[in-house]
mmCIF file of C-alpha atoms in Angstrom:
data_model
loop_
_atom_site.group_PDB
_atom_site.id
_atom_site.type_symbol
_atom_site.label_atom_id
_atom_site.label_comp_id
_atom_site.label_asym_id
_atom_site.label_seq_id
_atom_site.Cartn_x
_atom_site.Cartn_y
_atom_site.Cartn_z
ATOM 1 C CA MET F 128 -51.511 50.975 -35.752
ATOM 2 C CA ALA F 129 -52.598 47.364 -35.221
ATOM 3 C CA ILE F 130 -51.093 44.620 -37.396
ATOM 4 C CA LEU F 131 -52.655 41.148 -37.521
ATOM 5 C CA VAL F 132 -50.263 38.265 -38.152
ATOM 6 C CA PRO F 133 -51.884 34.822 -38.444
ATOM 7 C CA TYR F 134 -49.553 32.433 -36.617
ATOM 8 C CA ASP F 135 -49.485 28.639 -36.893
ATOM 9 C CA GLY F 136 -45.933 27.914 -35.781
ATOM 10 C CA SER F 137 -44.690 27.332 -39.337
ATOM 11 C CA THR F 138 -41.588 28.858 -40.912
ATOM 12 C CA PRO F 139 -43.667 31.165 -43.155
ATOM 13 C CA ALA F 140 -45.571 32.386 -40.081
ATOM 14 C CA HIS F 141 -42.271 33.092 -38.291
ATOM 15 C CA GLN F 142 -41.100 35.036 -41.347
ATOM 16 C CA ALA F 143 -44.328 37.052 -41.361
ATOM 17 C CA VAL F 144 -43.933 37.936 -37.670
ATOM 18 C CA ARG F 145 -40.301 38.911 -38.215
ATOM 19 C CA HIS F 146 -41.277 41.080 -41.221
ATOM 20 C CA ALA F 147 -44.055 42.758 -39.251
ATOM 21 C CA ALA F 148 -41.783 43.498 -36.276
ATOM 22 C CA GLU F 149 -39.031 44.923 -38.480
ATOM 23 C CA THR F 150 -41.314 46.914 -40.794
ATOM 24 C CA TYR F 151 -43.726 48.254 -38.167
ATOM 25 C CA PRO F 152 -41.707 48.592 -34.932
ATOM 26 C CA ASP F 153 -44.174 51.062 -33.419
ATOM 27 C CA ALA F 154 -47.274 48.990 -34.156
ATOM 28 C CA GLU F 155 -49.096 46.562 -31.911
ATOM 29 C CA LEU F 156 -48.799 43.053 -33.351
ATOM 30 C CA VAL F 157 -51.701 40.686 -32.841
ATOM 31 C CA LEU F 158 -50.682 37.066 -33.435
ATOM 32 C CA LEU F 159 -53.820 35.111 -34.287
ATOM 33 C CA ARG F 160 -53.906 31.344 -33.951
ATOM 34 C CA VAL F 161 -56.850 29.623 -35.591
ATOM 35 C CA ILE F 162 -57.948 26.176 -34.451
ATOM 36 C CA GLU F 163 -59.567 24.616 -37.490
ATOM 37 C CA LEU F 164 -62.491 22.246 -37.030
ATOM 38 C CA ALA F 165 -62.399 19.012 -39.012
ATOM 39 C CA GLU F 166 -65.060 18.437 -41.661
ATOM 40 C CA GLY F 167 -68.200 16.887 -40.219
ATOM 41 C CA TYR F 168 -67.311 17.975 -36.691
ATOM 42 C CA THR F 169 -70.225 17.307 -34.338
ATOM 43 C CA SER F 170 -71.149 18.312 -30.825
ATOM 44 C CA ALA F 171 -69.924 14.913 -29.610
ATOM 45 C CA GLY F 172 -66.373 16.205 -29.861
ATOM 46 C CA PHE F 173 -67.106 19.581 -28.312
ATOM 47 C CA ASN F 174 -65.480 18.735 -24.966
ATOM 48 C CA LEU F 175 -62.250 17.733 -26.705
ATOM 49 C CA LEU F 176 -62.287 20.981 -28.678
ATOM 50 C CA ARG F 177 -62.951 22.949 -25.502
ATOM 51 C CA GLU F 178 -59.904 21.315 -23.884
ATOM 52 C CA GLN F 179 -57.738 22.168 -26.917
ATOM 53 C CA PHE F 180 -58.968 25.746 -26.875
ATOM 54 C CA ASP F 181 -58.347 26.085 -23.128
ATOM 55 C CA GLU F 182 -54.805 24.718 -23.530
ATOM 56 C CA ALA F 183 -54.159 27.116 -26.407
ATOM 57 C CA GLU F 184 -55.362 30.030 -24.312
ATOM 58 C CA ALA F 185 -53.295 28.974 -21.307
ATOM 59 C CA ALA F 186 -50.022 28.500 -23.211
ATOM 60 C CA PRO F 187 -49.805 30.578 -26.380
ATOM 61 C CA ASP F 188 -47.785 28.747 -29.022
ATOM 62 C CA VAL F 189 -45.077 31.318 -29.548
ATOM 63 C CA SER F 190 -41.640 29.767 -29.785
ATOM 64 C CA THR F 191 -38.836 30.917 -27.522
ATOM 65 C CA GLU F 192 -36.938 32.256 -30.537
ATOM 66 C CA LEU F 193 -39.916 34.276 -31.735
ATOM 67 C CA ARG F 194 -40.764 35.582 -28.273
ATOM 68 C CA SER F 195 -37.108 36.619 -27.884
ATOM 69 C CA LEU F 196 -37.209 38.474 -31.214
ATOM 70 C CA LEU F 197 -40.374 40.324 -30.230
ATOM 71 C CA ASP F 198 -39.119 41.129 -26.736
ATOM 72 C CA GLU F 199 -35.772 42.416 -28.073
ATOM 73 C CA SER F 200 -37.455 44.540 -30.735
ATOM 74 C CA GLY F 201 -39.681 46.152 -28.124
ATOM 75 C CA VAL F 202 -42.734 45.599 -30.308
ATOM 76 C CA GLU F 203 -45.969 45.323 -28.360
ATOM 77 C CA PHE F 204 -47.743 42.054 -29.109
ATOM 78 C CA ARG F 205 -50.485 39.816 -27.885
ATOM 79 C CA VAL F 206 -51.678 36.353 -28.876
ATOM 80 C CA GLU F 207 -55.330 35.664 -29.682
ATOM 81 C CA THR F 208 -57.041 32.390 -30.566
ATOM 82 C CA ALA F 209 -60.058 31.736 -32.787
ATOM 83 C CA VAL F 210 -61.894 28.574 -33.820
ATOM 84 C CA GLY F 211 -63.130 27.942 -37.357
ATOM 85 C CA SER F 212 -62.082 28.264 -40.978
ATOM 86 C CA PRO F 213 -58.683 30.022 -40.999
ATOM 87 C CA ALA F 214 -59.327 32.495 -43.832
ATOM 88 C CA ARG F 215 -62.771 33.423 -42.533
ATOM 89 C CA GLU F 216 -61.572 33.796 -38.934
ATOM 90 C CA ILE F 217 -58.622 35.971 -39.990
ATOM 91 C CA VAL F 218 -60.792 38.327 -42.052
ATOM 92 C CA ASP F 219 -63.541 38.452 -39.409
ATOM 93 C CA PHE F 220 -61.061 39.087 -36.595
ATOM 94 C CA ALA F 221 -59.493 41.952 -38.546
ATOM 95 C CA ALA F 222 -62.879 43.544 -39.218
ATOM 96 C CA GLU F 223 -64.108 43.160 -35.631
ATOM 97 C CA ASN F 224 -60.926 44.384 -33.910
ATOM 98 C CA ASP F 225 -59.923 47.568 -35.742
ATOM 99 C CA ILE F 226 -56.931 45.949 -37.430
ATOM 100 C CA ASP F 227 -55.159 48.224 -39.911
ATOM 101 C CA HIS F 228 -53.087 45.695 -41.858
ATOM 102 C CA ILE F 229 -52.698 41.910 -42.172
ATOM 103 C CA ILE F 230 -49.281 40.337 -42.718
ATOM 104 C CA ILE F 231 -49.525 36.642 -43.551
ATOM 105 C CA GLY F 232 -46.978 33.979 -44.414
ATOM 106 C CA SER F 233 -47.359 31.872 -47.528
ATOM 107 C CA HIS F 234 -46.391 28.231 -47.791
ATOM 108 C CA GLY F 235 -45.687 28.774 -51.480
ATOM 109 C CA ARG F 236 -47.711 25.839 -52.764
ATOM 110 C CA GLN F 237 -47.982 25.657 -56.517
ATOM 111 C CA GLY F 238 -49.784 23.657 -59.158
ATOM 112 C CA VAL F 239 -52.101 20.818 -58.175
ATOM 113 C CA SER F 240 -51.308 21.114 -54.458
ATOM 114 C CA ARG F 241 -52.467 24.738 -54.456
ATOM 115 C CA VAL F 242 -55.613 23.960 -56.435
ATOM 116 C CA LEU F 243 -56.584 21.010 -54.238
ATOM 117 C CA LEU F 244 -55.662 22.485 -50.874
ATOM 118 C CA GLY F 245 -56.433 26.113 -51.583
ATOM 119 C CA SER F 246 -54.479 28.926 -50.074
ATOM 120 C CA VAL F 247 -55.431 30.646 -46.847
ATOM 121 C CA ALA F 248 -53.266 33.611 -47.830
ATOM 122 C CA GLU F 249 -54.980 33.902 -51.212
ATOM 123 C CA LYS F 250 -58.445 33.778 -49.635
ATOM 124 C CA VAL F 251 -57.460 36.434 -47.105
ATOM 125 C CA VAL F 252 -56.105 38.683 -49.871
ATOM 126 C CA ARG F 253 -59.367 38.356 -51.809
ATOM 127 C CA ARG F 254 -61.714 38.837 -48.841
ATOM 128 C CA ALA F 255 -60.001 41.302 -46.516
ATOM 129 C CA PRO F 256 -61.282 44.887 -46.503
ATOM 130 C CA ILE F 257 -57.838 46.158 -45.428
ATOM 131 C CA PRO F 258 -54.311 45.933 -46.895
ATOM 132 C CA VAL F 259 -52.700 42.484 -46.832
ATOM 133 C CA THR F 260 -49.003 41.727 -47.228
ATOM 134 C CA VAL F 261 -48.017 38.154 -48.126
ATOM 135 C CA VAL F 262 -44.534 37.127 -46.966
ATOM 136 C CA ARG F 263 -42.760 34.222 -48.674
#
């Protein structure tokens, strides 16, 4: 079984990884980092983006604590990186890579903040063709 866990270094993302490792110890965890392009991004900034992407590929952003948890649990994991809109990239990656389940952290925004900023987790839940677990 392959479990996709979107990972941005935040506390909710850590909680999602921890939940995935504890709930599915025999699964392969795929930690997906999405580099989001700013609105109005043009080709003029492509070289800067390429550098960011290369750095992300060279040094996956998995904290020492999290790596220790995963190593101790014996869960197989790998880190992947995508560029684009987070919700779209998460759903597309799952569909294109035979992912069985998505476990995503939620920042727990409410009210106006949620309406204005949207929720990646909510968009993933609505768009994903596979089961999604939201961890708070």
